[in-house]
Amino acid sequence: GSRGVVDLDAALAVFANLVNACAPDTRTWWRCKIGALRVLALRGRQGDFETAQMGLADLKSNHPNLDGGKFGIEEKVKALEKRLAEKGAKAR
């Protein structure tokens, strides 16, 4: 229902604020960066899917080794890529 969308809006705002407040490449920064992209993939508003895809591509482009294995981000990125691929296939 609409409560879920409101919760996702709030989650996205929190993740975005934390990404901006945290030092880059810290555990919190990575978790919030991926969290924000996951929320976009879940929320499903106009443009969210595309924004999540672009954000993930940008993240991988700017950080080819991701977190260098320090925080287990690769697993989360792979799960997000799978979710986005599945949503992309459904949209076709």
mmCIF file of C-alpha atoms in Angstrom:
data_model
loop_
_atom_site.group_PDB
_atom_site.id
_atom_site.type_symbol
_atom_site.label_atom_id
_atom_site.label_comp_id
_atom_site.label_asym_id
_atom_site.label_seq_id
_atom_site.Cartn_x
_atom_site.Cartn_y
_atom_site.Cartn_z
ATOM 1 C CA GLY A 1 0.000 0.000 0.000
ATOM 2 C CA SER A 2 0.907 3.653 0.196
ATOM 3 C CA ARG A 3 2.549 3.155 3.602
ATOM 4 C CA GLY A 4 5.188 0.984 1.951
ATOM 5 C CA VAL A 5 5.958 3.714 -0.568
ATOM 6 C CA VAL A 6 6.237 6.282 2.232
ATOM 7 C CA ASP A 7 8.599 3.948 4.105
ATOM 8 C CA LEU A 8 10.717 3.535 0.957
ATOM 9 C CA ASP A 9 10.779 7.316 0.474
ATOM 10 C CA ALA A 10 11.981 7.720 4.059
ATOM 11 C CA ALA A 11 14.588 4.980 3.632
ATOM 12 C CA LEU A 12 15.891 6.585 0.449
ATOM 13 C CA ALA A 13 16.183 9.966 2.198
ATOM 14 C CA VAL A 14 18.097 8.412 5.106
ATOM 15 C CA PHE A 15 20.485 6.522 2.814
ATOM 16 C CA ALA A 16 21.096 9.639 0.689
ATOM 17 C CA ASN A 17 21.783 11.772 3.773
ATOM 18 C CA LEU A 18 24.191 9.199 5.183
ATOM 19 C CA VAL A 19 26.043 8.816 1.873
ATOM 20 C CA ASN A 20 26.545 12.588 1.825
ATOM 21 C CA ALA A 21 27.607 12.703 5.487
ATOM 22 C CA CYS A 22 29.970 9.714 5.514
ATOM 23 C CA ALA A 23 33.549 9.557 4.397
ATOM 24 C CA PRO A 24 33.694 7.780 1.019
ATOM 25 C CA ASP A 25 34.750 4.134 0.920
ATOM 26 C CA THR A 26 33.824 3.448 4.545
ATOM 27 C CA ARG A 27 31.590 0.523 5.518
ATOM 28 C CA THR A 28 28.675 2.890 6.187
ATOM 29 C CA TRP A 29 29.150 4.730 2.877
ATOM 30 C CA TRP A 30 29.101 1.479 0.896
ATOM 31 C CA ARG A 31 26.102 0.033 2.744
ATOM 32 C CA CYS A 32 24.124 3.256 2.279
ATOM 33 C CA LYS A 33 25.104 3.613 -1.380
ATOM 34 C CA ILE A 34 23.908 0.076 -2.136
ATOM 35 C CA GLY A 35 20.899 0.552 0.151
ATOM 36 C CA ALA A 36 19.774 3.622 -1.792
ATOM 37 C CA LEU A 37 20.034 1.739 -5.093
ATOM 38 C CA ARG A 38 18.095 -1.206 -3.623
ATOM 39 C CA VAL A 39 15.328 1.139 -2.466
ATOM 40 C CA LEU A 40 15.082 2.606 -5.960
ATOM 41 C CA ALA A 41 14.838 -0.902 -7.424
ATOM 42 C CA LEU A 42 12.055 -1.747 -4.958
ATOM 43 C CA ARG A 43 10.072 1.484 -4.982
ATOM 44 C CA GLY A 44 9.191 1.306 -8.671
ATOM 45 C CA ARG A 45 8.246 4.910 -9.412
ATOM 46 C CA GLN A 46 8.692 6.398 -12.873
ATOM 47 C CA GLY A 47 12.441 6.542 -13.497
ATOM 48 C CA ASP A 48 13.478 4.628 -10.335
ATOM 49 C CA PHE A 49 14.558 1.519 -12.250
ATOM 50 C CA GLU A 50 16.633 3.557 -14.714
ATOM 51 C CA THR A 51 18.134 5.633 -11.893
ATOM 52 C CA ALA A 52 19.114 2.464 -10.034
ATOM 53 C CA GLN A 53 20.687 1.006 -13.191
ATOM 54 C CA MET A 54 22.633 4.203 -13.889
ATOM 55 C CA GLY A 55 23.670 4.550 -10.256
ATOM 56 C CA LEU A 56 24.984 1.005 -10.156
ATOM 57 C CA ALA A 57 26.839 1.425 -13.463
ATOM 58 C CA ASP A 58 28.341 4.685 -12.177
ATOM 59 C CA LEU A 59 29.359 3.076 -8.890
ATOM 60 C CA LYS A 60 31.058 0.191 -10.691
ATOM 61 C CA SER A 61 32.748 2.563 -13.133
ATOM 62 C CA ASN A 62 34.122 4.766 -10.353
ATOM 63 C CA HIS A 63 35.039 1.799 -8.134
ATOM 64 C CA PRO A 64 36.017 -1.091 -10.460
ATOM 65 C CA ASN A 65 37.195 -3.166 -7.476
ATOM 66 C CA LEU A 66 34.148 -2.056 -5.470
ATOM 67 C CA ASP A 67 35.196 -2.111 -1.799
ATOM 68 C CA GLY A 68 38.238 -4.284 -2.495
ATOM 69 C CA GLY A 69 36.629 -7.091 -0.504
ATOM 70 C CA LYS A 70 36.740 -5.126 2.761
ATOM 71 C CA PHE A 71 33.020 -4.973 3.512
ATOM 72 C CA GLY A 72 31.388 -7.753 1.470
ATOM 73 C CA ILE A 73 29.819 -5.357 -1.013
ATOM 74 C CA GLU A 74 30.375 -7.562 -4.067
ATOM 75 C CA GLU A 75 27.659 -9.973 -2.888
ATOM 76 C CA LYS A 76 25.204 -7.105 -2.457
ATOM 77 C CA VAL A 77 26.076 -5.685 -5.883
ATOM 78 C CA LYS A 78 25.516 -9.069 -7.525
ATOM 79 C CA ALA A 79 22.126 -9.423 -5.804
ATOM 80 C CA LEU A 80 21.151 -5.929 -6.952
ATOM 81 C CA GLU A 81 22.302 -6.654 -10.516
ATOM 82 C CA LYS A 82 20.168 -9.806 -10.506
ATOM 83 C CA ARG A 83 17.129 -7.904 -9.196
ATOM 84 C CA LEU A 84 17.562 -5.189 -11.833
ATOM 85 C CA ALA A 85 18.008 -7.766 -14.601
ATOM 86 C CA GLU A 86 14.813 -9.545 -13.521
ATOM 87 C CA LYS A 87 12.866 -6.270 -13.418
ATOM 88 C CA GLY A 88 14.280 -5.307 -16.812
ATOM 89 C CA ALA A 89 13.166 -8.619 -18.291
ATOM 90 C CA LYS A 90 9.635 -8.148 -16.887
ATOM 91 C CA ALA A 91 9.439 -4.653 -18.362
ATOM 92 C CA ARG A 92 10.124 -5.922 -21.901
#
